[in-house]
Short mmCIF file of C-alpha atoms and ligand atoms in Angstrom, two decimals:
data_model
loop_
_atom_site.label_atom_id
_atom_site.label_comp_id
_atom_site.label_asym_id
_atom_site.label_seq_id
_atom_site.Cartn_x
_atom_site.Cartn_y
_atom_site.Cartn_z
CA MET B 3 108.38 30.01 90.01
CA LYS B 4 105.66 32.03 88.26
CA ILE B 5 104.09 35.33 89.15
CA LYS B 6 100.72 36.81 88.37
CA ASN B 7 100.48 40.40 87.23
CA LEU B 8 96.87 41.14 86.50
CA PHE B 9 94.02 38.67 86.55
CA SER B 10 93.63 35.93 89.10
CA ALA B 11 92.17 33.55 86.50
CA ALA B 12 95.46 33.83 84.71
CA LEU B 13 97.27 32.49 87.76
CA LEU B 14 95.66 29.11 87.27
CA ALA B 15 96.76 29.09 83.66
CA ALA B 16 100.26 30.07 84.73
CA MET B 17 100.56 27.04 86.97
CA ALA B 18 100.37 24.87 83.87
CA ILE B 19 103.23 26.67 82.20
CA PRO B 20 106.62 25.03 82.59
CA ALA B 21 109.53 27.10 83.91
CA GLY B 22 111.31 28.88 81.09
CA ALA B 23 108.12 29.56 79.12
CA GLN B 24 107.10 33.20 79.31
CA THR B 25 103.64 34.29 78.21
CA VAL B 26 102.01 37.64 77.63
CA THR B 27 98.27 37.84 76.99
CA VAL B 28 97.00 40.97 75.25
CA HIS B 29 93.65 42.37 76.44
CA ALA B 30 92.78 44.65 73.54
CA ASP B 31 89.12 44.11 74.45
CA LYS B 32 89.70 45.98 77.73
CA PRO B 33 91.43 49.22 76.62
CA GLY B 34 92.57 51.54 79.38
CA ASP B 35 93.32 55.27 79.50
CA VAL B 36 95.22 57.23 76.90
CA ILE B 37 98.93 57.32 77.82
CA PRO B 38 99.60 61.06 77.96
CA LYS B 39 102.60 61.98 75.87
CA GLU B 40 103.82 63.95 78.91
CA ILE B 41 104.84 60.61 80.50
CA TYR B 42 107.84 61.00 78.15
CA GLY B 43 108.78 64.39 79.63
CA GLN B 44 112.30 65.65 80.21
CA PHE B 45 114.03 67.82 82.79
CA ALA B 46 116.82 70.38 82.25
CA GLU B 47 118.48 72.02 85.22
CA HIS B 48 121.29 74.54 85.53
CA LEU B 49 123.55 71.79 86.79
CA GLY B 50 126.93 70.74 85.49
CA THR B 51 126.91 70.80 81.70
CA CYS B 52 123.22 70.19 81.15
CA ILE B 53 122.54 73.72 79.94
CA TYR B 54 125.99 75.17 79.24
CA GLY B 55 127.86 72.90 76.84
CA GLY B 56 124.97 70.43 76.62
CA LEU B 57 122.05 72.37 75.20
CA TRP B 58 123.56 75.81 74.82
CA VAL B 59 126.96 76.89 73.52
CA GLY B 60 126.15 80.47 72.56
CA GLU B 61 125.99 82.07 69.13
CA ASN B 62 129.76 82.67 68.95
CA SER B 63 130.81 79.10 69.65
CA SER B 64 132.91 77.11 67.18
CA ILE B 65 130.57 74.19 67.91
CA PRO B 66 127.89 74.18 65.20
CA ASN B 67 124.79 75.86 66.61
CA GLN B 68 121.50 77.40 65.73
CA ASN B 69 121.14 80.72 67.54
CA GLY B 70 123.33 79.34 70.34
CA TYR B 71 121.70 75.89 70.68
CA ARG B 72 123.93 72.95 69.68
CA THR B 73 122.75 71.73 66.29
CA ASP B 74 123.56 68.05 66.98
CA VAL B 75 121.63 68.03 70.27
CA LEU B 76 118.74 69.99 68.78
CA ASN B 77 118.36 67.47 65.95
CA ALA B 78 118.55 64.50 68.31
CA LEU B 79 115.87 66.03 70.55
CA LYS B 80 113.58 66.76 67.62
CA GLU B 81 113.70 63.08 66.70
CA LEU B 82 112.83 62.11 70.25
CA LYS B 83 109.53 64.05 70.20
CA VAL B 84 110.07 65.63 73.64
CA PRO B 85 106.57 66.54 74.82
CA VAL B 86 107.45 68.69 77.83
CA LEU B 87 110.62 70.16 79.31
CA ARG B 88 110.96 71.17 82.96
CA TRP B 89 113.34 74.05 83.80
CA PRO B 90 115.37 75.68 85.51
CA GLY B 91 115.54 73.13 88.37
CA GLY B 92 115.52 71.15 90.60
CA CYS B 93 117.24 72.68 93.56
CA PHE B 94 118.57 75.45 91.31
CA ALA B 95 115.03 76.77 90.78
CA ASP B 96 114.70 77.91 94.38
CA GLU B 97 117.77 80.13 94.10
CA TYR B 98 117.06 81.40 90.60
CA HIS B 99 116.03 84.99 90.07
CA TRP B 100 114.58 85.28 86.60
CA ARG B 101 115.29 88.99 86.15
CA ASP B 102 119.02 88.14 86.14
CA GLY B 103 118.48 86.10 82.97
CA ILE B 104 116.83 88.64 80.66
CA GLY B 105 118.07 91.60 78.64
CA PRO B 106 121.48 92.15 77.02
CA LYS B 107 123.83 89.32 77.98
CA GLU B 108 126.67 91.65 78.98
CA ASN B 109 124.43 93.24 81.62
CA ARG B 110 123.28 90.00 83.21
CA PRO B 111 124.64 89.54 86.73
CA LYS B 112 126.48 86.39 87.69
CA MET B 113 125.61 84.12 90.61
CA VAL B 114 127.07 81.12 92.38
CA ASN B 115 125.28 77.85 91.79
CA ASN B 116 125.44 76.79 95.43
CA ASN B 117 123.65 73.50 94.97
CA TRP B 118 125.83 72.16 92.23
CA GLY B 119 129.55 72.49 92.81
CA GLY B 120 129.66 76.25 93.39
CA THR B 121 129.99 76.89 89.66
CA VAL B 122 129.59 80.49 88.56
CA GLU B 123 126.40 80.92 86.54
CA ASP B 124 126.50 83.80 84.07
CA ASN B 125 122.79 83.77 83.31
CA SER B 126 123.37 83.77 79.57
CA PHE B 127 120.68 81.11 79.27
CA GLY B 128 117.49 82.62 80.68
CA THR B 129 113.78 82.94 80.01
CA HIS B 130 114.02 83.80 76.30
CA GLU B 131 116.58 81.09 75.62
CA PHE B 132 114.44 78.48 77.37
CA PHE B 133 111.10 79.34 75.81
CA ASN B 134 112.60 79.67 72.34
CA LEU B 135 114.22 76.23 72.78
CA CYS B 136 110.84 74.73 73.66
CA GLU B 137 109.38 76.24 70.50
CA LEU B 138 112.25 74.87 68.40
CA ILE B 139 111.89 71.28 69.61
CA GLY B 140 108.09 71.39 69.95
CA ALA B 141 108.05 70.78 73.71
CA GLN B 142 105.68 72.35 76.20
CA PRO B 143 107.53 74.36 78.82
CA TYR B 144 107.19 73.41 82.49
CA LEU B 145 108.50 76.23 84.66
CA SER B 146 109.70 75.65 88.22
CA GLY B 147 109.15 78.78 90.28
CA ASN B 148 111.35 80.02 93.10
CA VAL B 149 109.50 79.71 96.40
CA GLY B 150 112.44 78.94 98.69
CA SER B 151 114.38 82.18 98.30
CA GLY B 152 112.09 84.24 96.08
CA THR B 153 108.95 86.26 96.67
CA VAL B 154 105.35 85.97 95.60
CA GLU B 155 105.76 89.18 93.63
CA GLU B 156 108.79 87.83 91.76
CA LEU B 157 107.00 84.70 90.60
CA ALA B 158 103.78 86.57 89.79
CA LYS B 159 105.72 89.01 87.62
CA TRP B 160 107.55 86.18 85.84
CA VAL B 161 104.18 84.73 84.86
CA GLU B 162 103.09 88.17 83.63
CA TYR B 163 106.37 88.56 81.68
CA ILE B 164 105.85 85.24 79.91
CA THR B 165 102.10 85.18 79.30
CA SER B 166 100.69 88.71 79.19
CA ASP B 167 99.80 90.13 75.78
CA GLY B 168 98.37 93.37 77.09
CA ASP B 169 99.88 96.79 77.68
CA SER B 170 101.27 95.53 80.99
CA PRO B 171 104.64 96.52 82.48
CA MET B 172 106.07 93.01 82.27
CA ALA B 173 104.77 92.36 78.74
CA ASN B 174 106.35 95.64 77.67
CA LEU B 175 109.65 94.66 79.27
CA ARG B 176 109.52 91.38 77.32
CA ARG B 177 108.85 93.30 74.10
CA GLN B 178 111.79 95.57 74.88
CA ASN B 179 113.90 92.39 75.11
CA GLY B 180 112.85 91.28 71.66
CA ARG B 181 109.78 89.08 72.07
CA GLU B 182 106.49 90.57 70.95
CA LYS B 183 104.05 87.71 71.57
CA SER B 184 103.59 85.89 74.85
CA TRP B 185 104.92 82.34 75.05
CA ASN B 186 102.77 79.35 75.68
CA LEU B 187 103.00 78.42 79.38
CA LYS B 188 100.73 75.89 81.02
CA TYR B 189 102.72 74.02 83.69
CA LEU B 190 103.87 76.10 86.65
CA GLY B 191 105.67 74.34 89.49
CA VAL B 192 105.35 76.27 92.72
CA GLY B 193 108.74 75.44 94.27
CA ASN B 194 110.78 72.24 94.13
CA GLU B 195 111.46 69.76 96.93
CA SER B 196 110.17 72.32 99.41
CA TRP B 197 110.80 69.75 102.15
CA GLY B 198 114.54 69.88 101.33
CA CYS B 199 116.68 72.08 99.07
CA GLY B 200 113.59 74.18 98.31
CA GLY B 201 113.37 75.60 101.84
CA ASN B 202 113.31 72.73 104.36
CA MET B 203 109.65 73.39 105.06
CA ARG B 204 107.02 71.43 106.89
CA PRO B 205 104.09 70.36 104.69
CA GLU B 206 101.66 72.42 106.79
CA TYR B 207 103.66 75.59 106.16
CA TYR B 208 104.30 74.85 102.48
CA ALA B 209 100.60 74.16 101.88
CA ASP B 210 99.78 77.71 102.98
CA LEU B 211 102.60 79.15 100.90
CA PHE B 212 101.35 77.22 97.88
CA ARG B 213 97.89 78.74 98.34
CA ARG B 214 99.41 82.21 98.59
CA TYR B 215 101.66 81.88 95.51
CA GLY B 216 98.80 80.33 93.58
CA THR B 217 96.59 83.32 94.32
CA TYR B 218 98.88 85.83 92.64
CA CYS B 219 100.11 83.76 89.69
CA ARG B 220 97.30 84.79 87.39
CA ASP B 221 95.91 83.70 84.05
CA TYR B 222 96.62 86.33 81.39
CA ASP B 223 95.09 86.78 77.97
CA GLY B 224 93.69 83.33 77.33
CA HIS B 225 96.48 81.41 79.09
CA LYS B 226 95.39 78.95 81.78
CA LEU B 227 98.01 77.97 84.30
CA TYR B 228 98.19 74.41 85.57
CA LYS B 229 99.67 74.86 89.04
CA VAL B 230 101.78 72.05 90.44
CA ALA B 231 102.41 71.74 94.17
CA SER B 232 105.90 70.64 95.17
CA GLY B 233 105.29 67.07 96.25
CA ALA B 234 106.86 64.25 98.17
CA SER B 235 109.95 62.19 97.63
CA ASP B 236 109.70 58.41 97.58
CA TYR B 237 107.93 57.09 100.64
CA GLU B 238 106.89 60.44 102.24
CA TYR B 239 103.18 59.77 102.20
CA TYR B 240 102.47 62.28 104.98
CA TRP B 241 103.59 65.12 102.69
CA THR B 242 101.08 64.12 99.98
CA ARG B 243 98.29 63.70 102.51
CA THR B 244 98.90 67.05 104.21
CA LEU B 245 99.11 69.01 100.97
CA LEU B 246 95.90 67.51 99.66
CA GLU B 247 94.08 68.07 102.94
CA ARG B 248 95.10 71.72 102.99
CA ALA B 249 95.34 72.89 99.40
CA LYS B 250 93.79 70.42 96.97
CA ASP B 251 91.30 72.93 95.60
CA GLN B 252 94.11 75.27 94.53
CA MET B 253 96.23 72.72 92.66
CA ALA B 254 95.95 71.02 89.27
CA GLY B 255 98.73 68.62 90.12
CA ILE B 256 101.10 67.47 92.81
CA SER B 257 104.59 66.21 92.08
CA LEU B 258 106.56 63.19 93.23
CA HIS B 259 110.29 62.40 92.98
CA TYR B 260 111.71 58.90 92.91
CA TYR B 261 115.28 57.96 92.05
CA THR B 262 116.83 54.54 91.59
CA VAL B 263 119.65 55.23 94.00
CA TRP B 264 121.52 53.26 96.66
CA GLY B 265 121.02 55.98 99.26
CA TRP B 266 121.55 59.66 99.88
CA SER B 267 124.78 59.45 101.82
CA GLY B 268 127.98 57.69 100.84
CA SER B 269 128.78 56.11 97.51
CA LYS B 270 126.04 55.80 94.94
CA HIS B 271 128.09 53.09 93.19
CA SER B 272 129.57 53.07 89.73
CA ALA B 273 127.42 53.66 86.67
CA THR B 274 129.45 51.19 84.64
CA LYS B 275 131.11 48.68 86.97
CA PHE B 276 128.63 46.42 88.68
CA ASP B 277 128.04 42.72 89.19
CA LYS B 278 124.98 40.56 88.68
CA ASP B 279 123.62 41.22 92.19
CA GLU B 280 123.91 44.97 91.74
CA TYR B 281 122.19 44.75 88.39
CA TYR B 282 119.20 42.88 89.79
CA TRP B 283 119.12 45.14 92.84
CA THR B 284 118.86 48.10 90.46
CA ILE B 285 115.93 46.68 88.54
CA GLY B 286 114.23 45.75 91.82
CA LYS B 287 114.67 49.25 93.21
CA CYS B 288 113.38 50.81 90.00
CA ARG B 289 110.34 48.52 90.04
CA GLU B 290 109.59 49.53 93.61
CA ILE B 291 108.20 52.74 92.20
CA GLU B 292 105.05 50.80 91.40
CA ASP B 293 104.31 50.33 95.10
CA VAL B 294 105.19 53.98 95.77
CA LEU B 295 102.79 55.13 93.03
CA ILE B 296 100.04 52.86 94.33
CA LYS B 297 100.37 54.30 97.85
CA HIS B 298 100.43 57.97 96.82
CA ILE B 299 97.52 57.36 94.45
CA ALA B 300 95.55 55.64 97.24
CA ILE B 301 95.89 58.80 99.36
CA MET B 302 94.82 60.91 96.41
CA ASP B 303 91.83 58.65 95.72
CA GLU B 304 90.78 58.96 99.35
CA LEU B 305 91.09 62.75 99.55
CA ASP B 306 90.25 63.63 95.95
CA PRO B 307 87.75 60.97 94.90
CA LYS B 308 86.68 62.93 91.82
CA ASN B 309 90.20 62.64 90.41
CA LYS B 310 90.68 66.39 90.00
CA VAL B 311 94.32 66.53 91.07
CA ASP B 312 96.93 64.86 88.86
CA LEU B 313 100.15 63.21 89.96
CA LEU B 314 103.33 64.33 88.18
CA LEU B 315 106.50 62.31 88.66
CA ASP B 316 108.62 65.26 87.69
CA GLU B 317 111.98 63.68 88.60
CA TRP B 318 112.95 60.03 88.17
CA GLY B 319 115.81 57.88 86.93
CA THR B 320 119.10 56.34 88.04
CA TRP B 321 121.58 58.22 90.20
CA TRP B 322 125.13 56.81 90.24
CA ASP B 323 128.52 58.15 91.27
CA GLU B 324 129.89 60.82 88.97
CA GLU B 325 132.20 59.58 86.24
CA PRO B 326 135.80 59.50 87.51
CA GLY B 327 137.64 62.63 86.43
CA THR B 328 134.51 64.80 86.16
CA ILE B 329 133.65 67.72 88.43
CA LYS B 330 132.15 66.89 91.81
CA GLY B 331 128.62 68.14 92.07
CA HIS B 332 128.06 68.09 88.32
CA LEU B 333 126.38 64.67 88.33
CA PHE B 334 127.80 63.61 84.98
CA GLN B 335 127.25 59.85 84.76
CA GLN B 336 127.63 57.21 82.07
CA ASN B 337 124.66 55.23 80.85
CA THR B 338 124.68 51.50 80.11
CA MET B 339 122.27 48.84 78.94
CA ARG B 340 121.31 48.55 82.63
CA ASP B 341 119.98 52.12 82.48
CA ALA B 342 118.07 51.21 79.33
CA VAL B 343 116.34 48.38 81.22
CA VAL B 344 115.51 50.80 84.05
CA ALA B 345 113.97 53.13 81.47
CA SER B 346 111.85 50.50 79.70
CA THR B 347 110.73 48.84 82.94
CA SER B 348 109.80 52.18 84.49
CA LEU B 349 107.83 53.31 81.44
CA ASP B 350 105.99 49.95 81.44
CA ILE B 351 104.92 50.69 85.01
CA PHE B 352 103.98 54.34 84.37
CA HIS B 353 101.63 53.28 81.56
CA LYS B 354 99.53 51.36 84.09
CA TYR B 355 98.79 54.37 86.31
CA THR B 356 97.87 57.16 83.90
CA ARG B 357 94.40 57.55 85.35
CA ARG B 358 96.24 59.66 87.94
CA LEU B 359 99.83 59.87 86.69
CA LYS B 360 99.79 62.50 83.95
CA MET B 361 103.44 63.41 83.57
CA ALA B 362 106.91 62.01 84.23
CA ASN B 363 110.20 63.85 83.66
CA ILE B 364 113.35 61.79 83.55
CA ALA B 365 116.36 63.43 85.20
CA GLN B 366 117.95 64.85 83.11
CA ILE B 367 117.98 65.55 79.39
CA VAL B 368 121.73 66.09 78.71
CA ASN B 369 124.90 65.32 80.69
CA VAL B 370 123.24 64.91 84.10
CA LEU B 371 122.14 61.66 85.79
CA GLN B 372 120.20 59.29 83.49
CA SER B 373 120.47 61.47 80.45
CA MET B 374 119.41 61.02 76.86
CA ILE B 375 122.53 62.61 75.46
CA LEU B 376 126.15 63.08 76.54
CA THR B 377 128.39 65.80 75.11
CA LYS B 378 132.05 66.66 75.37
CA ASP B 379 133.25 69.72 73.49
CA ASP B 380 131.99 69.19 69.92
CA LYS B 381 131.25 65.47 70.40
CA MET B 382 127.87 63.98 71.20
CA VAL B 383 126.62 60.47 71.97
CA LEU B 384 123.12 59.12 72.30
CA THR B 385 122.76 56.97 75.40
CA PRO B 386 121.02 53.59 75.63
CA THR B 387 118.25 55.45 77.49
CA TYR B 388 117.78 57.75 74.48
CA HIS B 389 117.19 54.70 72.30
CA VAL B 390 114.52 53.38 74.66
CA PHE B 391 112.69 56.72 74.63
CA LYS B 392 112.81 56.72 70.85
CA MET B 393 111.56 53.15 70.55
CA TYR B 394 108.78 53.89 73.04
CA ALA B 395 107.65 57.12 71.33
CA VAL B 396 104.92 55.06 69.60
CA HIS B 397 103.15 54.83 72.97
CA GLN B 398 102.80 58.62 73.33
CA ASP B 399 99.08 59.54 73.30
CA ALA B 400 98.14 55.96 72.42
CA THR B 401 95.48 53.95 74.26
CA TYR B 402 96.85 51.66 76.94
CA ILE B 403 96.18 47.95 76.37
CA PRO B 404 96.41 45.82 79.52
CA LEU B 405 98.64 42.77 79.48
CA ASP B 406 98.70 39.69 81.61
CA ILE B 407 102.33 38.66 82.07
CA GLN B 408 103.44 35.30 83.39
CA CYS B 409 107.13 34.74 83.61
CA ASP B 410 110.01 33.43 85.63
CA GLU B 411 111.19 35.55 88.46
CA ILE B 412 114.41 35.93 90.38
CA GLU B 413 114.94 36.65 94.04
CA THR B 414 117.28 39.57 94.57
CA GLY B 415 119.12 41.09 97.48
CA LYS B 416 119.76 37.85 99.34
CA THR B 417 123.50 38.18 99.13
CA MET B 418 123.56 41.92 99.68
CA ARG B 419 123.73 43.27 103.17
CA HIS B 420 121.40 46.18 104.06
CA PHE B 421 119.26 45.95 100.97
CA ALA B 422 115.73 44.74 100.54
CA GLU B 423 115.02 41.30 99.19
CA ARG B 424 112.75 41.50 96.23
CA LYS B 425 111.20 39.15 93.69
CA LEU B 426 111.78 40.32 90.21
CA PRO B 427 109.95 39.28 87.05
CA LEU B 428 112.35 38.54 84.23
CA VAL B 429 110.02 39.90 81.56
CA SER B 430 108.57 43.40 81.52
CA ALA B 431 106.11 44.54 78.86
CA THR B 432 103.57 47.14 77.82
CA ALA B 433 101.19 47.66 74.91
CA SER B 434 99.13 50.39 73.33
CA LYS B 435 96.98 51.10 70.31
CA ASP B 436 97.73 54.32 68.46
CA LYS B 437 95.22 56.68 66.84
CA GLN B 438 95.37 54.72 63.57
CA GLY B 439 94.47 51.53 65.45
CA THR B 440 97.95 49.98 65.22
CA LEU B 441 99.02 47.82 68.13
CA HIS B 442 102.53 48.24 69.57
CA ILE B 443 104.02 45.90 72.14
CA SER B 444 107.26 46.60 73.97
CA LEU B 445 109.05 43.74 75.72
CA THR B 446 112.13 43.65 77.92
CA ASN B 447 114.15 40.55 78.66
CA VAL B 448 115.47 41.54 82.08
CA SER B 449 117.62 38.43 82.38
CA ILE B 450 121.34 39.07 82.44
CA ASP B 451 122.25 35.59 81.23
CA LYS B 452 119.29 33.90 79.57
CA GLU B 453 117.74 34.21 76.15
CA GLN B 454 113.97 33.97 76.55
CA GLU B 455 111.21 33.01 74.16
CA VAL B 456 108.08 34.99 74.92
CA THR B 457 104.73 33.68 73.70
CA ILE B 458 102.24 36.44 73.04
CA ASN B 459 98.62 35.41 73.02
CA LEU B 460 96.91 38.02 70.87
CA ASN B 461 93.56 37.01 72.26
CA GLY B 462 91.40 37.45 69.16
CA ILE B 463 93.44 40.15 67.39
CA LYS B 464 94.01 39.20 63.78
CA ALA B 465 97.66 39.69 62.95
CA THR B 466 99.64 38.62 59.95
CA LYS B 467 102.81 40.63 60.30
CA ALA B 468 104.97 41.97 63.10
CA SER B 469 108.02 44.12 62.57
CA GLY B 470 110.19 45.51 65.27
CA THR B 471 113.24 47.26 66.61
CA ILE B 472 115.64 45.82 69.16
CA LEU B 473 118.15 47.31 71.58
CA THR B 474 120.55 44.76 72.99
CA ALA B 475 124.11 44.64 74.27
CA SER B 476 125.96 43.29 77.25
CA VAL B 477 124.49 44.75 80.40
CA ASP B 478 127.40 47.11 81.11
CA ALA B 479 127.84 48.21 77.50
CA LYS B 480 127.87 51.96 76.95
CA ASN B 481 128.35 54.51 74.20
CA THR B 482 131.46 56.64 74.50
CA PHE B 483 132.77 59.60 72.55
CA ASP B 484 135.31 57.29 70.85
CA ASN B 485 132.82 54.48 70.35
CA PRO B 486 129.37 56.06 70.08
CA ASN B 487 127.41 53.16 68.56
CA VAL B 488 128.10 50.22 70.84
CA VAL B 489 124.52 50.22 72.10
CA THR B 490 122.18 51.06 69.28
CA THR B 491 118.94 49.90 67.73
CA ALA B 492 118.59 47.37 64.92
CA PRO B 493 115.67 45.89 62.98
CA PHE B 494 114.21 42.87 64.75
CA LYS B 495 112.95 39.80 62.93
CA GLU B 496 112.78 37.03 65.54
CA VAL B 497 108.98 36.95 65.56
CA LYS B 498 106.73 34.17 64.33
CA ILE B 499 102.95 34.49 64.11
CA ASN B 500 100.73 31.45 63.99
CA LYS B 501 96.97 31.43 64.57
CA GLY B 502 96.74 34.32 66.99
CA THR B 503 99.96 33.54 68.82
CA MET B 504 103.31 35.24 68.39
CA LYS B 505 106.62 33.80 69.49
CA VAL B 506 109.35 36.32 70.17
CA LYS B 507 112.91 35.19 70.73
CA MET B 508 114.66 37.71 72.92
CA PRO B 509 118.41 37.73 73.55
CA LYS B 510 119.55 38.36 77.14
CA ASN B 511 119.50 42.08 78.10
CA SER B 512 117.22 43.12 75.29
CA ILE B 513 114.37 45.52 74.66
CA VAL B 514 112.08 45.17 71.68
CA THR B 515 109.21 47.26 70.36
CA LEU B 516 106.92 45.47 67.90
CA THR B 517 104.38 46.88 65.47
CA ILE B 518 101.60 44.37 64.89
CA GLN B 519 99.75 44.44 61.57
O1 AHR E 606 118.04 66.11 89.58
C1 AHR E 606 118.99 66.49 90.53
C2 AHR E 606 118.34 67.00 91.82
O2 AHR E 606 117.63 65.97 92.44
C3 AHR E 606 117.32 68.09 91.68
O3 AHR E 606 117.91 69.35 91.59
C4 AHR E 606 116.53 67.97 92.95
O4 AHR E 606 115.21 68.40 92.80
C5 AHR E 606 116.64 66.50 93.29
O5 AHR E 606 117.02 66.31 94.60
#
């Protein structure tokens, strides 16, 4: 059976295509919005070993480091071109008191990280360590403020500490702690999941709090804050509606969280042991974000027709059971080729909605949930998801090029009790044109057991050469500390161009990014 993704005229054409033939038509003549690089954002929370051990080992560690940051992780992140990094949470943000994380390390008080396993947090990674890290890797900082257990004054003073250049008490305290110049801060999240771990609030109450916090978080010395309201999770459309109705004029953006997860109670299933049904269920659940985006955006279009408020998907990704033998509550999970397909498929969807969707932050950057990097003592591995983000970096700040995709689909969920039945396309794709005018096309063969030949109709684009990179492995393949390069990229040559048509032979479970010349 065939599906239609974009234009109804194409449906007629699709009916003539025999099963097994997959076609992608490129509409370079109808360019869309620029894909903001912030769609490739990351998230780092004080959770498990994301910060301590993952990003930060301290200056005195035997693990090679640059001013306390792990050198191996730092280098890997530089290569990834991380555009924006959200910190310090997550749920942790609403219990975090920033003054505990400044000044001489030996004087910093400890706290219990109640959300994440009751681990004792020594606050050795604080404001200076975070902002200096952002400068080192070239990422914009995205600060999550404490609304749940903090005060308006506390958050207002944090903003002053970070951004004031004047003779102000907080700027002087910052100078006393070794930083003369203010740091660049644009994105300010006012709370996190305020409907849950961020205070269990009703949207009506939070909307007023947001207005109040927003009033006192001021713009200092040429800085202009972009204030983000703590938004809905998944299908909570009432939250988005209420916040916009009550506070849209005070916000630059509203957030949204969506995880590919089996459910919030009970087992979240293994990250590495799954069968075919579970694999297709996963891709179906991840694709469901498209419908969720469409519905939140429809509410925003209705209440904010001039498109002034942006949508920021500031947490997304897969959430599996913790790896056996790791600490409960630390959310350390392995990452397989299945996670890579979730990443590519999700990014393909995000590219379509950037009129409203201006940022996405995968959860999380190191050692937590669907991470880019895993570390253990002095060892580091790059996950399959890291490789997807690297292959897709060509789409950052490039102009979106719509595609019309016709492909086989599979029905999922039929044999699985309690879970939705979905129809799943077996090819996912996206395209963009960069500032130099070069066209890049990314393709995913979602099929777990079928090689697929994809025909790309370039629709008038003159192309003579296509070179590419491929990521492919068996669907449950993973990189481990003993075997770090099981899933890795390779040059891709299975492309033939003939009179405006390209034929791309894709192995099962594969992701390809092509540069068309
Ligand atoms: O990313 C892990 C947690 O998921 C975050 O702390 C929270 O915001 C969400 O529920």
